[in-house]
Coordinates of C-alpha atoms in Angstrom, one line a residue:
X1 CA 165.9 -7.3 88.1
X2 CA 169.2 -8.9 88.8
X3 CA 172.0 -7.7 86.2
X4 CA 172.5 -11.9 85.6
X5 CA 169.1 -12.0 84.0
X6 CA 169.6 -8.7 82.0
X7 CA 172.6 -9.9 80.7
X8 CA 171.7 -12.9 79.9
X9 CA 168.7 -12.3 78.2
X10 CA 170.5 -9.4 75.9
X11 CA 173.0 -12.3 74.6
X12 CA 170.0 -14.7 73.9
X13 CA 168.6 -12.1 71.9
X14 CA 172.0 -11.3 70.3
X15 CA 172.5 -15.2 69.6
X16 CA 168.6 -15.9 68.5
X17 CA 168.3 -13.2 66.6
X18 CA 172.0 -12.5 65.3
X19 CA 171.6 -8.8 66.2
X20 CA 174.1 -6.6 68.5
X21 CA 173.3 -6.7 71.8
X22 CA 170.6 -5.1 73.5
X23 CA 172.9 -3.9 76.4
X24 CA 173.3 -3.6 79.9
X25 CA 170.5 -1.2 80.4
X26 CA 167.8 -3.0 82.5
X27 CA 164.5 -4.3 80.6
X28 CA 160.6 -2.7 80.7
X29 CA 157.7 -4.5 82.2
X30 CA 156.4 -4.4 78.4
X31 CA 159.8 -5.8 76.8
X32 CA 160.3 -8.5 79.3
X33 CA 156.3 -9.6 78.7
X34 CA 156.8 -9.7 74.9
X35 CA 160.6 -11.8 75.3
X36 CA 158.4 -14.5 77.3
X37 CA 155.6 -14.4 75.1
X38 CA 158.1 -14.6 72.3
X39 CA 159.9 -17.7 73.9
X40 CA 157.7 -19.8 76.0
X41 CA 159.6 -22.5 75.5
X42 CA 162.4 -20.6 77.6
X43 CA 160.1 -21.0 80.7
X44 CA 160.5 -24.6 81.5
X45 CA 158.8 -24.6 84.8
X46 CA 155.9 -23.3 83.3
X47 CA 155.4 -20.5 85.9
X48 CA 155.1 -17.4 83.8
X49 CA 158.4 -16.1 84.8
X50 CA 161.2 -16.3 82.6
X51 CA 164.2 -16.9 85.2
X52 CA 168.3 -16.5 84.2
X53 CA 168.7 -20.0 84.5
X54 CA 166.0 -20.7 82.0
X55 CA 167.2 -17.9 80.0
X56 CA 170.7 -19.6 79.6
X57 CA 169.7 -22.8 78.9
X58 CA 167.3 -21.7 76.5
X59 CA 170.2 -19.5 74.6
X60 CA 172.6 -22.2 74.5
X61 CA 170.1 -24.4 73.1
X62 CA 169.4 -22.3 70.2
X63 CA 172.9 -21.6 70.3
X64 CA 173.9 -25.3 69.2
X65 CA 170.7 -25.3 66.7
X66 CA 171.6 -22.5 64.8
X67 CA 175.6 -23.8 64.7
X68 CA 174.2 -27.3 63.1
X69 CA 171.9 -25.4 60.9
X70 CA 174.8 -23.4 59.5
X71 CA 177.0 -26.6 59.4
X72 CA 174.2 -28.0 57.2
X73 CA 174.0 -25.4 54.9
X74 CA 177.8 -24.7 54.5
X75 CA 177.9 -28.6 53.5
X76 CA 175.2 -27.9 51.0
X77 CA 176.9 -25.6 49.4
X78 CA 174.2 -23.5 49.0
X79 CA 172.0 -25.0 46.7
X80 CA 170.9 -28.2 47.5
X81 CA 168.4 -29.9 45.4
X82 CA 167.4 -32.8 47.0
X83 CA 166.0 -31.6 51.0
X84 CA 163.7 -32.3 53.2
X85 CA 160.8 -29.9 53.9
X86 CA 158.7 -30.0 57.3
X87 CA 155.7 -31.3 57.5
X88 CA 153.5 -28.9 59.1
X89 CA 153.8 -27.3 55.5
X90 CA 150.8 -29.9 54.9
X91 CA 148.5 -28.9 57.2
X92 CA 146.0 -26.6 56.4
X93 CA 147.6 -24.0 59.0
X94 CA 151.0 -23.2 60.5
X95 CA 151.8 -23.1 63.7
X96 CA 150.0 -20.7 66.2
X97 CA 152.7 -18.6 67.1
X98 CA 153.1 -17.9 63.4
X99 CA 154.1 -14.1 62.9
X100 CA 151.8 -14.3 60.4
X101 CA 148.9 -14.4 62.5
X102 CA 150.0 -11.5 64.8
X103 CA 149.0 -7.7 64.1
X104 CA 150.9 -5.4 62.8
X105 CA 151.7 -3.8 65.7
X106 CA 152.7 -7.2 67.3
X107 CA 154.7 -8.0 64.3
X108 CA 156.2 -4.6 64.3
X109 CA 157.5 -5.5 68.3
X110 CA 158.8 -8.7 67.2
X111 CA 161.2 -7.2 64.7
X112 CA 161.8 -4.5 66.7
X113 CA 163.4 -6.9 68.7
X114 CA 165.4 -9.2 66.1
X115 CA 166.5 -6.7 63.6
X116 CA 170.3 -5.4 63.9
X117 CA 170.8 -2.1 65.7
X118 CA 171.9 -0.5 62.1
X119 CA 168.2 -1.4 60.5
X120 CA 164.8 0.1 60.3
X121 CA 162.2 -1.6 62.2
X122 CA 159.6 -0.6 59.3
X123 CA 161.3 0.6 55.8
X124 CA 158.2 2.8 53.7
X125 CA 158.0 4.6 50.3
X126 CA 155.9 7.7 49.5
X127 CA 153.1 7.6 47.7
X128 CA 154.0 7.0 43.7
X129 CA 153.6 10.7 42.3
X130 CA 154.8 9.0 38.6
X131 CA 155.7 5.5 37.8
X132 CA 157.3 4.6 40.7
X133 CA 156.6 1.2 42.2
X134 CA 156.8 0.5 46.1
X135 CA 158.2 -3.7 45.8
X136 CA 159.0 -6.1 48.3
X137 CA 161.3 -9.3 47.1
X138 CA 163.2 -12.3 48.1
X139 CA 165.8 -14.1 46.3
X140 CA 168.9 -16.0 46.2
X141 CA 172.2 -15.0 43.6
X142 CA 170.1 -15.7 40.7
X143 CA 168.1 -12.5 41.5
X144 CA 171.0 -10.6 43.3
X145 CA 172.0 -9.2 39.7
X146 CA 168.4 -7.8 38.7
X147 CA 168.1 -6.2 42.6
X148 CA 171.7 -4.7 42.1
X149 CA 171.1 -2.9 38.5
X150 CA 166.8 -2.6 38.7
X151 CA 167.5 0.5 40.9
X152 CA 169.8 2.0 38.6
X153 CA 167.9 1.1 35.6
X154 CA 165.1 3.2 37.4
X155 CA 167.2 6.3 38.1
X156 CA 167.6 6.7 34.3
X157 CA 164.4 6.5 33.6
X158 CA 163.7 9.4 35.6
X159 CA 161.6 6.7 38.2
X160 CA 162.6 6.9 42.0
X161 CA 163.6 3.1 42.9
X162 CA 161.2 1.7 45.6
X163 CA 163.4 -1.6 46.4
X164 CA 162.8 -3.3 49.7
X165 CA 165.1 -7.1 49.8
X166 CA 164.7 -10.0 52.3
X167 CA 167.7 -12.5 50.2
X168 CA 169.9 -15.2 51.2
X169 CA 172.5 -17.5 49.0
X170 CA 171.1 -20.8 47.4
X171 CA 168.2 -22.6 49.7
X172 CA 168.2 -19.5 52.1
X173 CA 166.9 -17.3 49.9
X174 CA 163.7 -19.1 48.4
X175 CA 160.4 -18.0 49.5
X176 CA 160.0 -21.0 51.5
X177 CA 162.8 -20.4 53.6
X178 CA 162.3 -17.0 53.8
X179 CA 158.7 -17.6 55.2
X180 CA 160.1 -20.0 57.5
X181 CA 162.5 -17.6 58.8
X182 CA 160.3 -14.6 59.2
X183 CA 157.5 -16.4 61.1
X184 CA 159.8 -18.2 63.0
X185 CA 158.3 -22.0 62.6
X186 CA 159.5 -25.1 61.5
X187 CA 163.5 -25.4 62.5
X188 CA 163.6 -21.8 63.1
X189 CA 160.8 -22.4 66.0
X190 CA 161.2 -19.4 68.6
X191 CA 163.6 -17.2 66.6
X192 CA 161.3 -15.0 64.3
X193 CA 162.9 -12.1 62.0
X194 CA 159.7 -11.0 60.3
X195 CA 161.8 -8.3 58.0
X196 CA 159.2 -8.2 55.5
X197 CA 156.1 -9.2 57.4
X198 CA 156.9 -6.0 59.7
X199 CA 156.9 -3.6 56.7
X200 CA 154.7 -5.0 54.5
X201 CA 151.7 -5.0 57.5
X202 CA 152.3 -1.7 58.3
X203 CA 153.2 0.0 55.3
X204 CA 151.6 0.8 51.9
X205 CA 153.1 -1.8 48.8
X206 CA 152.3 -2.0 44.8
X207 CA 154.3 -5.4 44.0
X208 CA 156.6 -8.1 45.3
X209 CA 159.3 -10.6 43.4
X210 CA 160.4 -13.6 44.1
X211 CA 163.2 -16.0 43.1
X212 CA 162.4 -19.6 42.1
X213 CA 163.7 -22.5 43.6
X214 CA 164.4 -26.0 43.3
X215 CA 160.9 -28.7 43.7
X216 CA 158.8 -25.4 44.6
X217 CA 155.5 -25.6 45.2
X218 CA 152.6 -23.0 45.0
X219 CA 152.1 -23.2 48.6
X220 CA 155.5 -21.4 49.4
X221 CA 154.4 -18.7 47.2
X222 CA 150.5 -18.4 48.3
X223 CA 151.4 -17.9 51.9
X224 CA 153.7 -14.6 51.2
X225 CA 150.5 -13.7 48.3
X226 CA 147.5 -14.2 51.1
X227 CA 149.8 -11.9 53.5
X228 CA 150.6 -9.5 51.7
X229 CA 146.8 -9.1 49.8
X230 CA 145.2 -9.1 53.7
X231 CA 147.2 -5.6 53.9
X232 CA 147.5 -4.3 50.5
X233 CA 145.1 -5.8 48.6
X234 CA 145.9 -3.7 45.0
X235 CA 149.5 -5.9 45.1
X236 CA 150.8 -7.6 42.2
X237 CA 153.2 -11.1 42.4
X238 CA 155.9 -11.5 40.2
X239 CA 157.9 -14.7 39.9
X240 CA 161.5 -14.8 38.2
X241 CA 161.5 -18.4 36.0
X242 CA 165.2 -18.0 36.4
X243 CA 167.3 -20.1 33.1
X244 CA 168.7 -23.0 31.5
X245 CA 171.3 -24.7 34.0
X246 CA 173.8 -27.4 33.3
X247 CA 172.0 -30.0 35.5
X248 CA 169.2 -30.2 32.4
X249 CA 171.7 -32.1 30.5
X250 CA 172.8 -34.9 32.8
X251 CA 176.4 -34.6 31.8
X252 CA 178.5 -31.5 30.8
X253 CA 179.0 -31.5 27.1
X254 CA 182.7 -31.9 25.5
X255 CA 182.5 -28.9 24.0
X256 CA 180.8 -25.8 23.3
X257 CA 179.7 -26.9 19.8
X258 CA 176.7 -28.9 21.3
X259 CA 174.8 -25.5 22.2
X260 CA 172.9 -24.8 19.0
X261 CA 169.4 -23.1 18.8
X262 CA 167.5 -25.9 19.1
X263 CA 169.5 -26.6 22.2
X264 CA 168.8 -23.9 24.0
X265 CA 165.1 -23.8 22.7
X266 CA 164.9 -27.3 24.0
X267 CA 166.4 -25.7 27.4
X268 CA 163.7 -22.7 27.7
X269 CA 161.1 -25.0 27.0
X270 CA 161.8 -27.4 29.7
X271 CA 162.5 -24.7 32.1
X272 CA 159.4 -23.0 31.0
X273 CA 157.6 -26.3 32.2
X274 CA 159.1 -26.7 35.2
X275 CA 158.6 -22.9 36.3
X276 CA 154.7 -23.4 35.1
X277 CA 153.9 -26.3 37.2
X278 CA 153.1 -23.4 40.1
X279 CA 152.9 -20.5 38.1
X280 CA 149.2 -22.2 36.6
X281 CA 148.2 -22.9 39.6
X282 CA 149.2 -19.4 41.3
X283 CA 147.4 -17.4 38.3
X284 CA 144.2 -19.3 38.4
X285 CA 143.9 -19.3 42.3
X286 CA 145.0 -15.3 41.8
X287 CA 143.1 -14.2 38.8
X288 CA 145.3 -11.2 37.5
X289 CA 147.6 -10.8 40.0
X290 CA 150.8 -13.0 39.0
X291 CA 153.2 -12.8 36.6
X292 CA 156.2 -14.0 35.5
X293 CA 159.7 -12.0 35.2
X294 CA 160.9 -13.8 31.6
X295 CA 164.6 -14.2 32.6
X296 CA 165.1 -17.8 31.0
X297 CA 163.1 -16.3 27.9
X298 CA 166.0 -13.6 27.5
X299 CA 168.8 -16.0 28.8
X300 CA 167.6 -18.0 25.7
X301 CA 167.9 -15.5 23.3
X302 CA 171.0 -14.2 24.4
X303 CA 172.6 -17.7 23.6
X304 CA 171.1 -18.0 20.3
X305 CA 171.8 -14.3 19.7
X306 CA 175.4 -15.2 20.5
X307 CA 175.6 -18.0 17.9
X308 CA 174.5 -16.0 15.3
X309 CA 177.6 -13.4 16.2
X310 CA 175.6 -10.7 17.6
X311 CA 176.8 -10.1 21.3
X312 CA 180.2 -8.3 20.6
X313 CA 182.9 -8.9 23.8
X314 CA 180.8 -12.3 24.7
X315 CA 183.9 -14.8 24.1
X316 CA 181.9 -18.2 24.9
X317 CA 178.3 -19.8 26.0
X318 CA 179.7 -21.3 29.6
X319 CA 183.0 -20.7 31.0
X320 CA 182.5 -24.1 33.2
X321 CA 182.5 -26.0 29.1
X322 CA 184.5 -23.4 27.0
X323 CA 186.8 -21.7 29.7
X324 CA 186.1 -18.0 28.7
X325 CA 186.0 -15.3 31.2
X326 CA 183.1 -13.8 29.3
X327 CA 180.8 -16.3 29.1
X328 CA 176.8 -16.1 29.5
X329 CA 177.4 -18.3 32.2
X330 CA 180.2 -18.6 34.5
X331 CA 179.6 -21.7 37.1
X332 CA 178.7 -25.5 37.3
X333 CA 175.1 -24.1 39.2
X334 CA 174.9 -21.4 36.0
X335 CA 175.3 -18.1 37.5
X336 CA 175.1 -14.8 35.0
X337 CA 178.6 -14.2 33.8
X338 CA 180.1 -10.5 33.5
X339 CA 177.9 -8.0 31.8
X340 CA 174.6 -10.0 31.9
X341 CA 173.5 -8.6 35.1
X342 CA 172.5 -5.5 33.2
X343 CA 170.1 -8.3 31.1
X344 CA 168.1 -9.6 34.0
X345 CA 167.6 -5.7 35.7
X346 CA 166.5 -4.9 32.3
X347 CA 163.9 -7.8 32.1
X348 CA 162.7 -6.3 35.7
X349 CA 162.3 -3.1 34.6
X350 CA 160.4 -4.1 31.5
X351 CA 158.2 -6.2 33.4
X352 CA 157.4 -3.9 36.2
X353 CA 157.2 -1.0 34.7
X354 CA 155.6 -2.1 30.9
X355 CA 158.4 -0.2 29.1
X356 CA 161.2 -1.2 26.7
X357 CA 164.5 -0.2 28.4
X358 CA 165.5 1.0 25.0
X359 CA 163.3 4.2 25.1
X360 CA 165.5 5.5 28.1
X361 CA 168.0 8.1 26.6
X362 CA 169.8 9.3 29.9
X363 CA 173.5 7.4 30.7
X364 CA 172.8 4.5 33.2
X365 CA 175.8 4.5 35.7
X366 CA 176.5 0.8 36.7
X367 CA 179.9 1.3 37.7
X368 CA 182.6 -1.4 37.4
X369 CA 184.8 -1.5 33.6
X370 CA 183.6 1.2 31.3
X371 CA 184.6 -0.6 28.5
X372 CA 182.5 -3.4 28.6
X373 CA 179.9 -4.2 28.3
X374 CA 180.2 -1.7 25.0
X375 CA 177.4 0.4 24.3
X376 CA 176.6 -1.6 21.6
X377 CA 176.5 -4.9 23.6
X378 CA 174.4 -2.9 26.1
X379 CA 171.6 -1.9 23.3
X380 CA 171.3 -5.6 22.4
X381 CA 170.6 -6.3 26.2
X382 CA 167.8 -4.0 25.7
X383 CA 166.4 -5.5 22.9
X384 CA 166.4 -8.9 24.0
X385 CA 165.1 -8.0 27.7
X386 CA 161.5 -6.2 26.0
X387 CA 161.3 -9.0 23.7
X388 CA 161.5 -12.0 26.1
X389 CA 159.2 -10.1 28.1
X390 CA 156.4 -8.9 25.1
X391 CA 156.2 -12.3 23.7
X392 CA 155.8 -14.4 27.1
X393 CA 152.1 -15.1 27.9
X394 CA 152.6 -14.1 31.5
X395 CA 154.7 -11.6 31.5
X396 CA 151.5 -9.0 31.4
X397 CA 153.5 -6.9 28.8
X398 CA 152.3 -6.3 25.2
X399 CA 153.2 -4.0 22.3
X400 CA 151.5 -4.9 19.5
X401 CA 152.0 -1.2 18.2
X402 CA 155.8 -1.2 18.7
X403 CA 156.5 1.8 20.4
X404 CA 157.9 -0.1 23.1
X405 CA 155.2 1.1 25.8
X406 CA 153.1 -2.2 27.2
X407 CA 149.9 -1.7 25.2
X408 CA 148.1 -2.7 28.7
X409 CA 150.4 -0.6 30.6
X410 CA 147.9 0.8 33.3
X411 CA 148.1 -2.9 34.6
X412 CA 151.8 -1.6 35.1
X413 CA 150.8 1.7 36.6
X414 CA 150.2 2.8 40.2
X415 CA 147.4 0.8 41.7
X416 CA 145.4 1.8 44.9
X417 CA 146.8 -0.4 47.6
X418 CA 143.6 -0.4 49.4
X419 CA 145.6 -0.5 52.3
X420 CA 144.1 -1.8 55.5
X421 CA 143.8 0.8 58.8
X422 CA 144.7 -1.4 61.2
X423 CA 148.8 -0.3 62.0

């Protein structure tokens, strides 16, 4: 093959797939088949032979989609939430070229391909000896706290973390996106990056999290749910309802005095609405496999707790009304503010693993100020994480007895994967 065509086939891939290149080296038989069968639309002429001219045309092509599409989302400033969603996500089936619809050892190829030269092509966990659970998640900067201190959270408590992320900022990282992405449909037509599909096909999984977004719908969850129980069918689903945000109110308030309790019960309630218009309809279409990760439940308490005096080195409710640096929230959209990152991993951790993170006794090192938050500060975290989680209905955590172990906890325990022999 001419050097031309290697060449510029390696920078397609680089550009499609926004990897390093593949090099000078010249292509298989078996990698050039798989690029065509990967990019027929690159093969204009329709003769089963992917030529360098095509192969430019097609790169520059993507090239100038992929520069609009990043335009678009750096003039969304990450999260929009008013956008249009393709249609084809109303028809009873995506498109044919779906990675979905590949097997695992075609999907396996196809990220073999995308990924970046510094990744695994398929990231696996040993089998759970304890209480270790092997999870697979998406998720924007509302979960990116939880997946940053979850791991060490788990360390503590003497459980191996088992943490495999697909995440983006804002839009990008919803589970619609993300599926969009990964199967390479809709306006991301010919440039698959299956990162999850190619692990969670051929390797063995207990849960996976997700991140809510902006006018979801159960759809954008079922998809990743009907994958992922085709392989593993022993998974569980767990969905953050993320918190109260400023938008709830129209208008910022004047002043910090408006939050009260029966403010931020108002909030929770609405937001426990809004999360529950798919969370029903998941849970009855998957009896027993989905649950909800109670983060607004705890956000919630945490602001009422901080009325009432009790979160000592928490200066205001929300820095964007009040001005304080340590707020419970810190931005117009309502990210955490400092410290409360350790609240949201320890709502994961109660959720997932059916324990209150009060029963662990060994230091948890989250590095950053040692000073704050204070130990004290940190205990209350605790608290309110098990008890947002043991009084929500879908949680799938209850301690009637109080010892702060889920009363139901081998729903929380190592389940059989059941896991498919077709790698």
């Amino acid at each position: 093959m001419k050097p031309a065509t290697i060449t510029v086939i390696s920078l397609m891939a680089s550009c499609l797939f926004t990897t390093n290149s593949w090099g000078q080296s010249a292509p298989t038989k078996q990698q050039l088949e798989r690029w065509h069968k990967q990019f027929p639309a690159a093969d204009t002429n329709r003769d089963g032979i992917l030529s360098s001219e095509e192969a430019t045309a097609y790169r520059k092509k993507m090239q100038a989609t992929r520069s609009k599409q990043s335009d678009n989302d750096r003039s969304a400033r990450g999260a929009p939430r008013q956008f249009k969603v393709d249609a084809g996500w109303d028809l009873p089936r995506f498109p044919d070229e779906s990675v979905c619809y590949k097997t695992p050892t075609q999907i396996k190829a196809i990220y073999e391909d995308a990924k970046p030269a510094n990744q695994d092509t398929i990231v696996s966990f040993p089998e759970p000896t304890g209480r270790e659970r092997r999870i697979v998640a998406t998720g924007h900067s509302f979960m990116a706290p939880g997946f940053n201190t979850l791991p060490k959270i788990c360390k503590a408590a003497g459980i191996q973390p088992m943490l495999y992320t697909h995440t983006g900022g804002g839009i990008t990282g919803s589970a619609r996106y993300k599926w969009e992405q990964e199967n390479g449909i809709f306006k991301f037509e010919g440039t698959p990056v299956p990162k999850l599909l190619a692990s969670i096909s051929n390797a063995n999984w207990d849960a996976m999290m997700f991140g809510p977004y902006f006018n979801d719908k159960p759809e954008y969850y079922s998809c990743w749910i009907d994958f992922c129980l085709k392989f593993n069918p022993g998974m569980k689903f767990y969905l953050s309802d993320a918190w109260p945000q400023l938008y709830q109110l129209g208008e910022n308030p004047a002043s910090e005095s408006f939050f009260t309790e029966e403010v931020f019960d108002r909030l929770g309630r609405e937001r426990r609405t809004m999360s529950n218009e798919v969370i029903d309809v998941l849970r009855k279409r998957y009896p027993d496999k989905v649950f909800v990760l109670p983060t607004s439940d705890a956000m919630v308490l945490a602001g009422k707790a901080y009325l009432r005096g009790d979160l000592p080195g928490i200066d205001g409710v929300h820095r964007v009304i009040g001005g304080k640096q340590r707020s419970l929230w810190k931005d117009q959209l309502g990210h955490l503010g400092p410290g409360f990152e350790r609240l949201e991993g320890y709502v994961f951790y109660a959720t997932l693993y059916g324990e209150s993170p009060e029963r662990i006794e060994a230091p948890i090192t989250f590095g950053g100020d040692p000073s704050f938050p204070t130990t004290k500060l940190d205990q209350t975290f605790r608290k309110i994480a098990w008890q947002a989680v043991t009084k929500h209905p879908y949680s799938g955590v209850k301690d009637e007895d109080g010892d702060g172990i889920s009363d139901n906890h081998q729903q929380h325990g190592n389940q059989s994967t059941g896991q498919t022999d077709a790698k």
